[in-house]
Amino acid sequence: MCSSDLDIHLELRSLGTSAQLQAIREDRLNIGFVILPLEEDDLAVEKVASEPLVVALPQSHRLASLKRIPLLALAGEPSILFPRPLSPGYYDHLIGICRNAGFSLHVAHEMDSIYTALALVTAGLGLSLVPTSLTDSHRNGIVFRELETAPQVECAIVYKGEDRKSTRLNSSH
């Protein structure tokens, strides 16, 4: 088959983890990019990246002057997080990280977009734990600070595989 015979259609969508998994199962989506952890026995899951979490703070926040912030310093602070149904494993992971540090995360606002969450941080409505890669967003009124013990966030690709346990994507096909 010559390349002119190929009909390739690429459509990018912004979907939460749960919506991506459902769309893959229903053959409406071929591949998804998700945040781990994920407990899916019927889909192939391959970790593709790992990065530390940082805390996004309003520039005027009392902790903004610190270079590195102890996780426990976030106790009692209003936090901005996504609703649990969007990515239950990751949500539980974040809650567990805080619980292991000795406090319960005070979720003051839930948003379905990281960019909306950052806008709320900028407005002074709370702080948010975000992947380090978001520090490139250069927003006025917001600072990103490392955590003293930085928990990791892992990203993965998810897809249907013929043999769900051993299938690997192969770019040479």
mmCIF file of C-alpha atoms in Angstrom:
data_model
loop_
_atom_site.group_PDB
_atom_site.id
_atom_site.type_symbol
_atom_site.label_atom_id
_atom_site.label_comp_id
_atom_site.label_asym_id
_atom_site.label_seq_id
_atom_site.Cartn_x
_atom_site.Cartn_y
_atom_site.Cartn_z
ATOM 1 C CA MET A 1 0.000 0.000 0.000
ATOM 2 C CA CYS A 2 1.513 3.337 -0.914
ATOM 3 C CA SER A 3 1.205 6.245 1.476
ATOM 4 C CA SER A 4 -1.361 8.025 -0.721
ATOM 5 C CA ASP A 5 -3.779 5.133 -0.042
ATOM 6 C CA LEU A 6 -3.781 5.814 3.708
ATOM 7 C CA ASP A 7 -6.663 7.705 5.189
ATOM 8 C CA ILE A 8 -5.504 9.075 8.534
ATOM 9 C CA HIS A 9 -7.823 11.035 10.750
ATOM 10 C CA LEU A 10 -6.431 12.697 13.880
ATOM 11 C CA GLU A 11 -8.797 14.227 16.373
ATOM 12 C CA LEU A 12 -7.563 15.580 19.702
ATOM 13 C CA ARG A 13 -9.943 15.775 22.645
ATOM 14 C CA SER A 14 -9.609 16.830 26.232
ATOM 15 C CA LEU A 15 -11.135 14.054 28.320
ATOM 16 C CA GLY A 16 -10.665 12.951 31.888
ATOM 17 C CA THR A 17 -9.226 9.514 32.586
ATOM 18 C CA SER A 18 -12.590 7.826 33.148
ATOM 19 C CA ALA A 19 -14.030 9.252 29.917
ATOM 20 C CA GLN A 20 -10.946 8.149 27.966
ATOM 21 C CA LEU A 21 -11.144 4.601 29.303
ATOM 22 C CA GLN A 22 -14.824 4.356 28.396
ATOM 23 C CA ALA A 23 -14.208 5.745 24.902
ATOM 24 C CA ILE A 24 -11.388 3.241 24.313
ATOM 25 C CA ARG A 25 -13.593 0.349 25.442
ATOM 26 C CA GLU A 26 -16.358 1.541 23.075
ATOM 27 C CA ASP A 27 -13.898 1.926 20.153
ATOM 28 C CA ARG A 28 -14.513 5.689 19.967
ATOM 29 C CA LEU A 29 -10.875 6.366 20.902
ATOM 30 C CA ASN A 30 -7.766 4.414 19.933
ATOM 31 C CA ILE A 31 -5.323 5.722 22.502
ATOM 32 C CA GLY A 32 -5.505 7.825 25.630
ATOM 33 C CA PHE A 33 -2.991 9.700 27.746
ATOM 34 C CA VAL A 34 -3.739 9.296 31.431
ATOM 35 C CA ILE A 35 -2.305 9.916 34.859
ATOM 36 C CA LEU A 36 -1.451 6.853 36.926
ATOM 37 C CA PRO A 37 -2.235 4.942 39.068
ATOM 38 C CA LEU A 38 -4.772 3.010 37.069
ATOM 39 C CA GLU A 39 -6.251 -0.411 37.717
ATOM 40 C CA GLU A 40 -7.417 -1.622 34.329
ATOM 41 C CA ASP A 41 -7.005 -5.315 33.526
ATOM 42 C CA ASP A 42 -8.843 -5.119 30.201
ATOM 43 C CA LEU A 43 -6.627 -2.441 28.606
ATOM 44 C CA ALA A 44 -2.933 -2.156 27.826
ATOM 45 C CA VAL A 45 -1.232 0.510 29.977
ATOM 46 C CA GLU A 46 2.315 1.726 29.361
ATOM 47 C CA LYS A 47 4.059 4.310 31.535
ATOM 48 C CA VAL A 48 5.668 6.982 29.353
ATOM 49 C CA ALA A 49 6.780 9.690 31.792
ATOM 50 C CA SER A 50 7.252 10.538 35.429
ATOM 51 C CA GLU A 51 7.727 13.967 36.969
ATOM 52 C CA PRO A 52 7.575 15.556 40.403
ATOM 53 C CA LEU A 53 4.609 17.534 41.656
ATOM 54 C CA VAL A 54 5.012 21.170 42.639
ATOM 55 C CA VAL A 55 2.649 23.504 44.416
ATOM 56 C CA ALA A 56 1.079 26.426 42.534
ATOM 57 C CA LEU A 57 0.492 29.384 44.854
ATOM 58 C CA PRO A 58 -0.797 32.926 44.501
ATOM 59 C CA GLN A 59 2.221 35.246 44.355
ATOM 60 C CA SER A 60 1.072 36.956 47.575
ATOM 61 C CA HIS A 61 0.688 33.693 49.555
ATOM 62 C CA ARG A 62 2.651 33.421 52.827
ATOM 63 C CA LEU A 63 4.485 30.302 51.515
ATOM 64 C CA ALA A 64 5.481 31.915 48.201
ATOM 65 C CA SER A 65 8.694 33.321 49.713
ATOM 66 C CA LEU A 66 10.022 29.813 50.394
ATOM 67 C CA LYS A 67 12.118 28.036 47.775
ATOM 68 C CA ARG A 68 10.991 24.551 48.890
ATOM 69 C CA ILE A 69 7.828 23.879 50.865
ATOM 70 C CA PRO A 70 7.255 21.058 53.348
ATOM 71 C CA LEU A 71 4.161 19.109 52.318
ATOM 72 C CA LEU A 72 2.778 19.441 55.850
ATOM 73 C CA ALA A 73 2.791 23.256 55.416
ATOM 74 C CA LEU A 74 -0.175 22.770 53.054
ATOM 75 C CA ALA A 75 -2.354 21.473 55.910
ATOM 76 C CA GLY A 76 -5.498 23.588 56.260
ATOM 77 C CA GLU A 77 -4.821 25.512 53.057
ATOM 78 C CA PRO A 78 -7.732 25.726 50.602
ATOM 79 C CA SER A 79 -6.834 23.519 47.655
ATOM 80 C CA ILE A 80 -8.047 23.377 44.095
ATOM 81 C CA LEU A 81 -8.403 19.896 42.653
ATOM 82 C CA PHE A 82 -10.303 18.083 39.936
ATOM 83 C CA PRO A 83 -13.393 16.020 40.828
ATOM 84 C CA ARG A 84 -12.591 12.408 41.748
ATOM 85 C CA PRO A 85 -14.630 10.855 38.868
ATOM 86 C CA LEU A 86 -12.267 12.442 36.299
ATOM 87 C CA SER A 87 -9.297 10.343 37.505
ATOM 88 C CA PRO A 88 -10.130 8.279 40.608
ATOM 89 C CA GLY A 89 -6.705 6.630 40.948
ATOM 90 C CA TYR A 90 -4.779 9.888 40.716
ATOM 91 C CA TYR A 91 -7.227 11.699 43.008
ATOM 92 C CA ASP A 92 -6.832 8.954 45.625
ATOM 93 C CA HIS A 93 -3.053 9.084 45.138
ATOM 94 C CA LEU A 94 -2.970 12.822 45.943
ATOM 95 C CA ILE A 95 -5.255 12.410 48.951
ATOM 96 C CA GLY A 96 -3.073 9.508 50.149
ATOM 97 C CA ILE A 97 0.141 11.520 49.774
ATOM 98 C CA CYS A 98 -1.288 14.219 52.043
ATOM 99 C CA ARG A 99 -2.670 11.683 54.514
ATOM 100 C CA ASN A 100 0.750 9.991 54.712
ATOM 101 C CA ALA A 101 2.274 13.404 55.431
ATOM 102 C CA GLY A 102 -0.097 13.791 58.389
ATOM 103 C CA PHE A 103 -2.993 15.895 57.128
ATOM 104 C CA SER A 104 -6.148 15.823 55.039
ATOM 105 C CA LEU A 105 -6.177 17.908 51.890
ATOM 106 C CA HIS A 106 -8.802 20.638 52.209
ATOM 107 C CA VAL A 107 -10.425 20.672 48.757
ATOM 108 C CA ALA A 108 -12.120 24.068 48.522
ATOM 109 C CA HIS A 109 -12.788 24.067 44.753
ATOM 110 C CA GLU A 110 -13.086 21.367 42.111
ATOM 111 C CA MET A 111 -12.337 22.127 38.455
ATOM 112 C CA ASP A 112 -12.291 19.970 35.339
ATOM 113 C CA SER A 113 -9.441 21.894 33.693
ATOM 114 C CA ILE A 114 -5.936 22.490 35.006
ATOM 115 C CA TYR A 115 -5.999 25.918 33.370
ATOM 116 C CA THR A 116 -9.154 26.869 35.266
ATOM 117 C CA ALA A 117 -7.470 25.627 38.440
ATOM 118 C CA LEU A 118 -4.457 27.857 37.738
ATOM 119 C CA ALA A 119 -6.775 30.820 37.134
ATOM 120 C CA LEU A 120 -8.337 30.213 40.564
ATOM 121 C CA VAL A 121 -4.876 30.025 42.119
ATOM 122 C CA THR A 122 -3.992 33.333 40.469
ATOM 123 C CA ALA A 123 -7.210 34.832 41.900
ATOM 124 C CA GLY A 124 -6.070 33.814 45.384
ATOM 125 C CA LEU A 125 -8.764 31.175 45.939
ATOM 126 C CA GLY A 126 -6.370 28.390 46.906
ATOM 127 C CA LEU A 127 -3.330 26.388 45.914
ATOM 128 C CA SER A 128 -2.949 23.396 43.650
ATOM 129 C CA LEU A 129 -0.570 20.455 43.341
ATOM 130 C CA VAL A 130 0.442 20.229 39.683
ATOM 131 C CA PRO A 131 3.046 18.424 37.557
ATOM 132 C CA THR A 132 6.360 20.263 37.144
ATOM 133 C CA SER A 133 5.760 20.598 33.381
ATOM 134 C CA LEU A 134 3.070 23.210 34.103
ATOM 135 C CA THR A 135 5.665 25.599 35.524
ATOM 136 C CA ASP A 136 6.356 26.634 31.911
ATOM 137 C CA SER A 137 2.945 28.316 31.716
ATOM 138 C CA HIS A 138 4.346 31.666 33.016
ATOM 139 C CA ARG A 139 1.200 33.165 34.488
ATOM 140 C CA ASN A 140 1.220 36.543 36.218
ATOM 141 C CA GLY A 141 0.257 36.401 39.873
ATOM 142 C CA ILE A 142 1.199 32.758 40.380
ATOM 143 C CA VAL A 143 4.378 31.055 41.595
ATOM 144 C CA PHE A 144 5.390 27.416 41.531
ATOM 145 C CA ARG A 145 7.383 25.991 44.411
ATOM 146 C CA GLU A 146 9.097 22.654 44.848
ATOM 147 C CA LEU A 147 8.009 20.421 47.682
ATOM 148 C CA GLU A 148 10.676 19.215 50.127
ATOM 149 C CA THR A 149 9.619 15.637 49.513
ATOM 150 C CA ALA A 150 8.283 15.799 45.989
ATOM 151 C CA PRO A 151 5.742 13.115 45.165
ATOM 152 C CA GLN A 152 5.861 11.878 41.578
ATOM 153 C CA VAL A 153 3.110 11.858 38.995
ATOM 154 C CA GLU A 154 3.277 9.229 36.270
ATOM 155 C CA CYS A 155 1.740 9.521 32.809
ATOM 156 C CA ALA A 156 0.811 6.570 30.624
ATOM 157 C CA ILE A 157 -0.737 5.649 27.327
ATOM 158 C CA VAL A 158 -3.762 3.358 27.353
ATOM 159 C CA TYR A 159 -5.134 1.370 24.443
ATOM 160 C CA LYS A 160 -6.833 -1.882 23.535
ATOM 161 C CA GLY A 161 -4.456 -4.732 22.915
ATOM 162 C CA GLU A 162 -5.018 -8.180 21.434
ATOM 163 C CA ASP A 163 -3.315 -9.769 24.411
ATOM 164 C CA ARG A 164 -4.099 -7.242 27.172
ATOM 165 C CA LYS A 165 -1.153 -8.409 29.299
ATOM 166 C CA SER A 166 1.642 -8.329 26.743
ATOM 167 C CA THR A 167 0.683 -6.101 23.780
ATOM 168 C CA ARG A 168 3.047 -3.213 23.138
ATOM 169 C CA LEU A 169 2.609 -0.351 20.725
ATOM 170 C CA ASN A 170 4.970 -0.648 17.804
ATOM 171 C CA SER A 171 5.637 2.438 15.728
ATOM 172 C CA SER A 172 7.163 0.398 12.886
ATOM 173 C CA HIS A 173 3.748 -0.888 11.680
#
